[in-house]
CSV table of N, CA and C in Angstrom, one decimal:
chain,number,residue,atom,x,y,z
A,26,UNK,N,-5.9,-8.8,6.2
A,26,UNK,CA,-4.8,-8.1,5.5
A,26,UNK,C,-3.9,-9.1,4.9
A,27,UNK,N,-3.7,-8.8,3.8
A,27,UNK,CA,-2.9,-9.8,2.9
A,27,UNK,C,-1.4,-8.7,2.9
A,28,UNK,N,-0.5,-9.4,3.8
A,28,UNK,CA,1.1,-8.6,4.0
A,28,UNK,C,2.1,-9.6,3.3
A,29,UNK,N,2.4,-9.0,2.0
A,29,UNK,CA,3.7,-9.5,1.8
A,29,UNK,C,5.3,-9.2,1.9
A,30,UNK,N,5.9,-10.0,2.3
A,30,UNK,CA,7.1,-9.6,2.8
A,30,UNK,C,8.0,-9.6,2.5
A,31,UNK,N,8.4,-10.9,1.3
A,31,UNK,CA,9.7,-11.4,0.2
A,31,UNK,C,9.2,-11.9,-0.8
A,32,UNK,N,9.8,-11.4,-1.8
A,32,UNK,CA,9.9,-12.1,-3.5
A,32,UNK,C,8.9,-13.2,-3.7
A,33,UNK,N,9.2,-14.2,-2.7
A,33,UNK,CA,8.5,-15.6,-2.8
A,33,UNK,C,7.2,-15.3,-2.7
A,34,UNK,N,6.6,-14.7,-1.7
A,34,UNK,CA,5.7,-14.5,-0.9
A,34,UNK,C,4.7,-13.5,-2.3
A,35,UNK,N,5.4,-12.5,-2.9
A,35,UNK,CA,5.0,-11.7,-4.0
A,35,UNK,C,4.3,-12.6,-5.1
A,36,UNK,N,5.5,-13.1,-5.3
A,36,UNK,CA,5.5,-14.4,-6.9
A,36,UNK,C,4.3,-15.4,-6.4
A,37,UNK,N,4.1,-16.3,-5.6
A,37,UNK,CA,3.0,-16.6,-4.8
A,37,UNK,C,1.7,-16.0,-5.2
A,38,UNK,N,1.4,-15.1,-4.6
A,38,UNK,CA,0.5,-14.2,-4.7
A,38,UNK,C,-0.1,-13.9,-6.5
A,39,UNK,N,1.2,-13.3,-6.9
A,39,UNK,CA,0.4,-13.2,-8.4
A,39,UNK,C,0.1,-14.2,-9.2
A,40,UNK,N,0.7,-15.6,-8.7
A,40,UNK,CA,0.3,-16.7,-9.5
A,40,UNK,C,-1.1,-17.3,-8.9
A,41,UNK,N,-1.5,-16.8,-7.7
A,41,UNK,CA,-2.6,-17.0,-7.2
A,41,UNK,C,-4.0,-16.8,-7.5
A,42,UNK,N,-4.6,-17.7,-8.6
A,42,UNK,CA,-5.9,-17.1,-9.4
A,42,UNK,C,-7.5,-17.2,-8.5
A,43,UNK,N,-7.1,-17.0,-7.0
A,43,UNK,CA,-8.2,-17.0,-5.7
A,43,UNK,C,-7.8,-15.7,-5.8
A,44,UNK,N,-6.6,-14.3,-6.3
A,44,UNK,CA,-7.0,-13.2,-5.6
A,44,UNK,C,-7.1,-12.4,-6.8
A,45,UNK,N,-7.9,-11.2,-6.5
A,45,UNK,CA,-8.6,-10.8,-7.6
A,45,UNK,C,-7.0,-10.2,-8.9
A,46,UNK,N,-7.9,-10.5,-10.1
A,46,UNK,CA,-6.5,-10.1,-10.9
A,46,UNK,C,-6.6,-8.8,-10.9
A,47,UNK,N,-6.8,-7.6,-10.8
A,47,UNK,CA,-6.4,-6.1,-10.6
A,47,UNK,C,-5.4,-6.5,-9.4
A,48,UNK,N,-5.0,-6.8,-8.7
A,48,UNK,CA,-4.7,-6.9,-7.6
A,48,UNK,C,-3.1,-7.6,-8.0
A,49,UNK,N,-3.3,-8.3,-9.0
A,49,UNK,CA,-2.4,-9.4,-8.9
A,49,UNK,C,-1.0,-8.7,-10.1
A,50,UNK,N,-2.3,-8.3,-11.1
A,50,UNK,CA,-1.6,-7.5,-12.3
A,50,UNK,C,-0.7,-6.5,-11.1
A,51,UNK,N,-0.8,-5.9,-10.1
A,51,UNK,CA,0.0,-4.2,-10.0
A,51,UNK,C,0.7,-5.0,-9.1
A,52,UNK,N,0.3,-6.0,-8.5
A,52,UNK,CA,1.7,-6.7,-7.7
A,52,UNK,C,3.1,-7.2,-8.4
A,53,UNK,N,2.3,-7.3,-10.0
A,53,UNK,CA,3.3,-7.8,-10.9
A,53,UNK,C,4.2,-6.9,-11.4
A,54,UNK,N,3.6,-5.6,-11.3
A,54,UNK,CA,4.0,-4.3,-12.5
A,54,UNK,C,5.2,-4.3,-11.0
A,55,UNK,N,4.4,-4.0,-10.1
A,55,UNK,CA,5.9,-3.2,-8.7
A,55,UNK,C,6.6,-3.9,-8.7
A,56,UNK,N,6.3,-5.6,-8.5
A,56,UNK,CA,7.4,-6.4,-8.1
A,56,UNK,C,8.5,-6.6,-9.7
A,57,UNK,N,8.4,-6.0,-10.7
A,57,UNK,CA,8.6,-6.3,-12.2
A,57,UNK,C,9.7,-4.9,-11.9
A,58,UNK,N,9.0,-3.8,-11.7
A,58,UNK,CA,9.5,-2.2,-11.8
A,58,UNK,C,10.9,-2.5,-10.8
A,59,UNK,N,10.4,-2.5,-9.1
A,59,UNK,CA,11.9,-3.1,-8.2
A,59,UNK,C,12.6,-3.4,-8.7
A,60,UNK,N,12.2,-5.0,-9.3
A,60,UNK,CA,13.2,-5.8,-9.8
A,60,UNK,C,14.4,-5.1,-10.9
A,61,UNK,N,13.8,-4.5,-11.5
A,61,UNK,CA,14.8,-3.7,-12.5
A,61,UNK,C,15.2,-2.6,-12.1
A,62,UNK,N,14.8,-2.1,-11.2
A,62,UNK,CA,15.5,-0.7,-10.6
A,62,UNK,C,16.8,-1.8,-9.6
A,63,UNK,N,17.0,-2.5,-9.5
A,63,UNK,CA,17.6,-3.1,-8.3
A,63,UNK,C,18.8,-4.3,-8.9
A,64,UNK,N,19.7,-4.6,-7.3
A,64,UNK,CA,21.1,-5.2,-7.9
A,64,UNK,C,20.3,-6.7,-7.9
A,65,UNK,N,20.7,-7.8,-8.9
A,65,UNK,CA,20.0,-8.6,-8.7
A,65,UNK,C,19.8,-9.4,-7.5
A,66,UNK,N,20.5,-9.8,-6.6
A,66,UNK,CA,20.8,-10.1,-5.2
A,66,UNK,C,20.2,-9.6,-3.9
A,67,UNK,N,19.3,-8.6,-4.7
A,67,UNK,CA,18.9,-7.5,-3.3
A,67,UNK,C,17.2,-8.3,-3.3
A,68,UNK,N,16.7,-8.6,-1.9
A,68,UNK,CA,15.8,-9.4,-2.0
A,68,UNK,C,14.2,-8.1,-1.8
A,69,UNK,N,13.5,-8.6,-2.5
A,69,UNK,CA,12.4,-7.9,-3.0
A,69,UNK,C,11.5,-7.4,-1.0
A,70,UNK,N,12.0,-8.0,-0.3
A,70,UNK,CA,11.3,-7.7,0.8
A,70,UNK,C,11.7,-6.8,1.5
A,71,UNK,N,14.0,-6.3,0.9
A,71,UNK,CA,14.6,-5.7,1.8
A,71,UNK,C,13.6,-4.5,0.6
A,72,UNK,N,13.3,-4.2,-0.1
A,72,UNK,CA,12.9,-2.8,-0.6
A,72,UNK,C,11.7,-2.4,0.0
A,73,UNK,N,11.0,-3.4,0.0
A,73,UNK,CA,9.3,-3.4,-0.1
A,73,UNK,C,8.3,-4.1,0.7
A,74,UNK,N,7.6,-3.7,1.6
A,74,UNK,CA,7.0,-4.7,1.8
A,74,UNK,C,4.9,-4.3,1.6
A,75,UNK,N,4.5,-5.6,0.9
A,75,UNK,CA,3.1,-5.0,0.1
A,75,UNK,C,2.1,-5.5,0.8
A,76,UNK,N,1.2,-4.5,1.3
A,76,UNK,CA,-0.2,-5.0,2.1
A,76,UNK,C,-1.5,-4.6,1.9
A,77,UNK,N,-2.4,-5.8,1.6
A,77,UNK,CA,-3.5,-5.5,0.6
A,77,UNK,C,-4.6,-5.3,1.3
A,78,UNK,N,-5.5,-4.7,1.2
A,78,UNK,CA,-6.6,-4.8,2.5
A,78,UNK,C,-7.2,-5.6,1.8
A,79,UNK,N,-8.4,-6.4,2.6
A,79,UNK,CA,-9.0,-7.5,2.6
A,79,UNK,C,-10.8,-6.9,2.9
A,80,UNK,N,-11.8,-7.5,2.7
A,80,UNK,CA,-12.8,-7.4,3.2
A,80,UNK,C,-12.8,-7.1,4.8
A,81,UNK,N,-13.5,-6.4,5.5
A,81,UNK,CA,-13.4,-6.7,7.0
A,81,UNK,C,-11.8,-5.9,7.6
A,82,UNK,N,-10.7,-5.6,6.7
A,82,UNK,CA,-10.4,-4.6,7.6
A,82,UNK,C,-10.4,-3.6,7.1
A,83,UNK,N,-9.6,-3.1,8.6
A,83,UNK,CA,-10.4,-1.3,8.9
A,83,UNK,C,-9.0,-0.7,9.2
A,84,UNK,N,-9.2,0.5,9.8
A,84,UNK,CA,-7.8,1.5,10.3
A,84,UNK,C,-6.9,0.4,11.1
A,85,UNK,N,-7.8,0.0,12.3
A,85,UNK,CA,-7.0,-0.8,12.8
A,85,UNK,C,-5.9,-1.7,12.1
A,86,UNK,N,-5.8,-2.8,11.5
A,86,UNK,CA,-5.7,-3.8,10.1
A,86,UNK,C,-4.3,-3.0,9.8
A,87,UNK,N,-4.4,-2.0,9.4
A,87,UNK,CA,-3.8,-1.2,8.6
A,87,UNK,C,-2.7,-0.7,9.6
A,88,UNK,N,-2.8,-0.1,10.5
A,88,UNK,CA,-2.0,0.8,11.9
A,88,UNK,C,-0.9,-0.9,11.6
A,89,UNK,N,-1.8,-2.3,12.5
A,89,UNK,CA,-0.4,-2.9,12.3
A,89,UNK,C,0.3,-3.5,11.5
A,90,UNK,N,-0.4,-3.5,10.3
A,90,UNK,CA,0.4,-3.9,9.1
A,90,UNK,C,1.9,-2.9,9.4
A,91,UNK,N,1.2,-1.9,9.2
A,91,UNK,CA,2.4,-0.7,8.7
A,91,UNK,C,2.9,-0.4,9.6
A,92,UNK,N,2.6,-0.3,10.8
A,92,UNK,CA,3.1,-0.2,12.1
A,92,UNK,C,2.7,1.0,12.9
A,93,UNK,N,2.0,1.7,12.3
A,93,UNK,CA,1.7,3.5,12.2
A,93,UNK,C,0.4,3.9,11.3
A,94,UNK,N,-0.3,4.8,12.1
A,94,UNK,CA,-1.9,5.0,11.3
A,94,UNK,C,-1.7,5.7,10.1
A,95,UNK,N,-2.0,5.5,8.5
A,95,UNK,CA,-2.4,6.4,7.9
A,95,UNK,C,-3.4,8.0,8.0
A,96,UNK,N,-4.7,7.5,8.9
A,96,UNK,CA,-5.1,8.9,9.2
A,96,UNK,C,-4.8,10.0,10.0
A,97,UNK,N,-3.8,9.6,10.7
A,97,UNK,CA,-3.5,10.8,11.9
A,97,UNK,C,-1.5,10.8,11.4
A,98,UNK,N,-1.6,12.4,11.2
A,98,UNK,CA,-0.5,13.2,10.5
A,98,UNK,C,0.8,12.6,11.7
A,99,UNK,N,1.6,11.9,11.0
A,99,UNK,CA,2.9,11.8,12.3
A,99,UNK,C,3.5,12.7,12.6
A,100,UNK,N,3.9,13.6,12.4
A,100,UNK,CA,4.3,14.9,12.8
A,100,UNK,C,3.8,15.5,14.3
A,101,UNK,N,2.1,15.9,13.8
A,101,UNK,CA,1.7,16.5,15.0
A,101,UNK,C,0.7,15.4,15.6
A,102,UNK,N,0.2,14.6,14.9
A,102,UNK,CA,-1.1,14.0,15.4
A,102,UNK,C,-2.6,14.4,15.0
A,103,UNK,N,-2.5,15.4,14.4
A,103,UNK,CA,-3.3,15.8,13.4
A,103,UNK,C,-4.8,14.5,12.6
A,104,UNK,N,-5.8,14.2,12.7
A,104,UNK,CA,-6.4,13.2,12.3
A,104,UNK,C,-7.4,14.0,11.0
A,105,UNK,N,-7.2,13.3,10.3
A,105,UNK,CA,-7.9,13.2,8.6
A,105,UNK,C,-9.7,13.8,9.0
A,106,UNK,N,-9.5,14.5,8.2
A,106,UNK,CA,-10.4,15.5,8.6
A,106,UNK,C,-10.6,16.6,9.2
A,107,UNK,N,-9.3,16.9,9.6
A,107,UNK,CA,-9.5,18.3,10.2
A,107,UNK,C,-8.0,19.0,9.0
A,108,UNK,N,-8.2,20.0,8.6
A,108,UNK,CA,-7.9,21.3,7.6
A,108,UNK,C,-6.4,21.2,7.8
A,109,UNK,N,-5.7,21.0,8.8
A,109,UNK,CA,-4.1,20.8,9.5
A,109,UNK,C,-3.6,19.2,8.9
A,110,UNK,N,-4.2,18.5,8.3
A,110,UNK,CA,-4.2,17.1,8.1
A,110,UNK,C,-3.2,17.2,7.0
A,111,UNK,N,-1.7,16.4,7.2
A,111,UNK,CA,-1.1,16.5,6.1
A,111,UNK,C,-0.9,14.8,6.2
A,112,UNK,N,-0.7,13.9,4.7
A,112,UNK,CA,-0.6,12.7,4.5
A,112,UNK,C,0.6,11.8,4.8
A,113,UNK,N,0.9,11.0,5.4
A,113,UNK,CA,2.6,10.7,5.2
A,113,UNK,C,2.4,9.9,4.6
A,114,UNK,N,2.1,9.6,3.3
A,114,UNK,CA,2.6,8.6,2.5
A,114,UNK,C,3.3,9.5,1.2
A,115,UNK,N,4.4,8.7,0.5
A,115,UNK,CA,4.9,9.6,-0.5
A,115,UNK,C,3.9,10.0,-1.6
A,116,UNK,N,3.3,9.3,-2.0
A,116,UNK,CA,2.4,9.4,-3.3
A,116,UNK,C,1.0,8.5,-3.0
A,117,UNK,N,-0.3,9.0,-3.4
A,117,UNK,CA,-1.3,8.2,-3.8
A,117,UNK,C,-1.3,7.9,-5.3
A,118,UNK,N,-2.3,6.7,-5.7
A,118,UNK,CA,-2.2,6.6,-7.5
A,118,UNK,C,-3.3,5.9,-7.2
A,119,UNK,N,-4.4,6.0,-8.1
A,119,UNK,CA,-6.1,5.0,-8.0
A,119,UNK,C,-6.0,4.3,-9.4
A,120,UNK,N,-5.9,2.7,-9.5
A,120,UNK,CA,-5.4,2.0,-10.5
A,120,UNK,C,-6.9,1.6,-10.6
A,121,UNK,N,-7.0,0.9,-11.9
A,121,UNK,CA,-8.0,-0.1,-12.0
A,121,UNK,C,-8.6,-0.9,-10.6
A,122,UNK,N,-9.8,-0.5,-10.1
A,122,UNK,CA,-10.4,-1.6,-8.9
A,122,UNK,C,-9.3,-1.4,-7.5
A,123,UNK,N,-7.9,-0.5,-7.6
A,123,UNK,CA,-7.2,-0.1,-6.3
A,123,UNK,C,-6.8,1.0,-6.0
A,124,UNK,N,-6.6,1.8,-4.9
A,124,UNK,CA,-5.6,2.8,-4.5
A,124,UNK,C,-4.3,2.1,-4.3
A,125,UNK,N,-3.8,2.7,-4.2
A,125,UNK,CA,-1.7,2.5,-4.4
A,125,UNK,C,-1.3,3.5,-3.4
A,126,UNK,N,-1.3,3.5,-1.7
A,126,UNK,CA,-0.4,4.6,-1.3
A,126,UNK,C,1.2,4.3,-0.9
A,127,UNK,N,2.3,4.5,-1.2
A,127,UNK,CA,3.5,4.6,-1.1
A,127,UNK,C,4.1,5.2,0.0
A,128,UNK,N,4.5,4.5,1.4
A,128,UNK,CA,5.4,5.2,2.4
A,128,UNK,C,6.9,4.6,2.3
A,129,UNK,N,7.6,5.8,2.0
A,129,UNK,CA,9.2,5.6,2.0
A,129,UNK,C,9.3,5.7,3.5
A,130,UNK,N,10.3,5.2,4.4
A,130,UNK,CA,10.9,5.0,5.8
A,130,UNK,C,12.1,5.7,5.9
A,131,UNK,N,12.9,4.8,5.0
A,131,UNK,CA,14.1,5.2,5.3
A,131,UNK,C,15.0,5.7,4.1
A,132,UNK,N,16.1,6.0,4.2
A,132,UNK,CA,16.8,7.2,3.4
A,132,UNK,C,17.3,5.5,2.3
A,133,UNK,N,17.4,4.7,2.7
A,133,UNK,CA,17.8,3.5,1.6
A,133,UNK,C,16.7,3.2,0.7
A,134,UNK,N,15.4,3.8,1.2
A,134,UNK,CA,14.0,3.5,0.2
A,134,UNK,C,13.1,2.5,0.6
A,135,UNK,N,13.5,1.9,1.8
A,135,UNK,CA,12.6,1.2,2.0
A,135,UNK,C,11.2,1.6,2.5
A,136,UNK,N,10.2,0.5,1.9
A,136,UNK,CA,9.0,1.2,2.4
A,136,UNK,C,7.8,0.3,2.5
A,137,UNK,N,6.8,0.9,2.7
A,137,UNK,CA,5.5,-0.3,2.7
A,137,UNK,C,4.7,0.4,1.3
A,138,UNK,N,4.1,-0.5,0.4
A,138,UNK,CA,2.6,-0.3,-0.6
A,138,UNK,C,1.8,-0.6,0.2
A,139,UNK,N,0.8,0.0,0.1
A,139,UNK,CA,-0.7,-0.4,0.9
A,139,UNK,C,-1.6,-0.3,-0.5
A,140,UNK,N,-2.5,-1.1,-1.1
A,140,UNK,CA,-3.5,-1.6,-1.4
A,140,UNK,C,-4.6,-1.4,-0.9
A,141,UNK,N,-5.4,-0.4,-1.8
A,141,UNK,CA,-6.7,-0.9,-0.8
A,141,UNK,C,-7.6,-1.1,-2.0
A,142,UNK,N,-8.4,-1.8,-2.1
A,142,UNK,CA,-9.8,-2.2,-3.3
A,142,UNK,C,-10.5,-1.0,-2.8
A,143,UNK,N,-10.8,-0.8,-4.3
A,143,UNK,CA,-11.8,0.3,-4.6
A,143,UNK,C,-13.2,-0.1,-4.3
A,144,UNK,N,-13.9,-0.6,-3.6
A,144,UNK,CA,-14.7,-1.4,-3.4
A,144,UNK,C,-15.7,-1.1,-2.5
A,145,UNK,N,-17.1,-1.9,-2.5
A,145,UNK,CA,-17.8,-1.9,-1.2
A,145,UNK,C,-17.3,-3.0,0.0
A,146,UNK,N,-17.2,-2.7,1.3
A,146,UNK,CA,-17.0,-4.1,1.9
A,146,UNK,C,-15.5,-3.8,2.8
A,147,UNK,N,-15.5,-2.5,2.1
A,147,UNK,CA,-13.9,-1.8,2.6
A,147,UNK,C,-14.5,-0.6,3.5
A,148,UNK,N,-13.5,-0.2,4.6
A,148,UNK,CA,-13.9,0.4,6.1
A,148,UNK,C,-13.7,1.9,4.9
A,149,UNK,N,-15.6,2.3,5.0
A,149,UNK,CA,-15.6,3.8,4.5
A,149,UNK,C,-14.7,5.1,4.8
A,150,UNK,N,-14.0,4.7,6.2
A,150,UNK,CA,-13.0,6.1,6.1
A,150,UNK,C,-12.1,6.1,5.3
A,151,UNK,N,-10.9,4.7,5.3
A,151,UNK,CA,-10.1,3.9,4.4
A,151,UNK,C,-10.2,4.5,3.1
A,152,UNK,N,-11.7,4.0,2.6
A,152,UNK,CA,-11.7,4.7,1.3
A,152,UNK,C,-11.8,6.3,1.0
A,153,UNK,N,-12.8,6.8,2.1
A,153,UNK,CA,-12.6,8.2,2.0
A,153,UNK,C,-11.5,9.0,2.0
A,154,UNK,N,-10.8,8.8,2.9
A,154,UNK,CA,-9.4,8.9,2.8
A,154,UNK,C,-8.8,9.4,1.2
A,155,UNK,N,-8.5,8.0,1.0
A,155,UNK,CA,-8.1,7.8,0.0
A,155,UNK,C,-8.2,8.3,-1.2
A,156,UNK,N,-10.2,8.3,-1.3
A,156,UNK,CA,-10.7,9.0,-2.7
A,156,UNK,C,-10.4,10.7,-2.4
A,157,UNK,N,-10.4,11.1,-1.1
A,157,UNK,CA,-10.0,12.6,-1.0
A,157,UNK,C,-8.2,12.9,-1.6
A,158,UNK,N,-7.2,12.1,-1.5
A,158,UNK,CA,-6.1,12.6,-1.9
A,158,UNK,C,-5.4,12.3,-3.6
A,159,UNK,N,-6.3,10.8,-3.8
A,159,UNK,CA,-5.7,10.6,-5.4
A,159,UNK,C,-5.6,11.4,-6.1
A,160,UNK,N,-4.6,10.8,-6.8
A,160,UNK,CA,-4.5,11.5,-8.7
A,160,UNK,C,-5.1,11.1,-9.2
């Protein structure tokens, strides 16, 4: 799991021509969008923090990135795949080569991006998941 945390750590990353460019481009668009929604001073990690999945990981990877499972409903406990399953993340979006899911936390906006490659090589629930809620 590739977790970024601050601005530096972001800028880093997209100047980084080891990781795939789909990947690099949407890191550029969010970390570009923030930046202008925001007071200049405010550091890109208090809004956001961006976590890409990697080959090899799985649900687990993901639970502690974010701190909390994507498949099982926080509310009740509810797990993806059963009819009662509701999503907590604010929005899905399937970009070129990624999903984009968005969890807001707190009433200030902060939140985690999760990343995941559209890809073989990625933990098939992950993606199932995923391809079941996109736009």
């Amino acid at each position: 799991m590739l977790s970024l945390v601050t601005r530096a750590a972001v800028e880093t990353a997209i100047r980084n021509p080891s990781l795939d460019p789909d990947l690099r481009n949407l890191l550029a668009i969010r970390a570009s969008q923030l930046a202008d929604d925001t007071e200049p001073d405010i550091e890109l990690g208090d809004l956001a923090h961006f976590h890409a999945v990697e080959a090899g990981d799985g649900m687990i990877e993901v639970k502690a990135a974010l701190g909390f499972a994507v498949d099982i409903n926080l509310v009740d406990g509810v797990a993806f795949g059963h009819s009662d399953f509701v999503p907590s993340w604010e929005w899905i979006e399937h970009h070129v080569g990624y999903f984009e899911l968005a969890f807001v936390l707190s009433d200030d906006g902060f939140g985690h991006i999760l990343l995941v490659p559209d890809q073989l090589g990625v933990d098939p629930r992950l993606l199932d998941l995923c391809k079941s809620y996109a736009s």
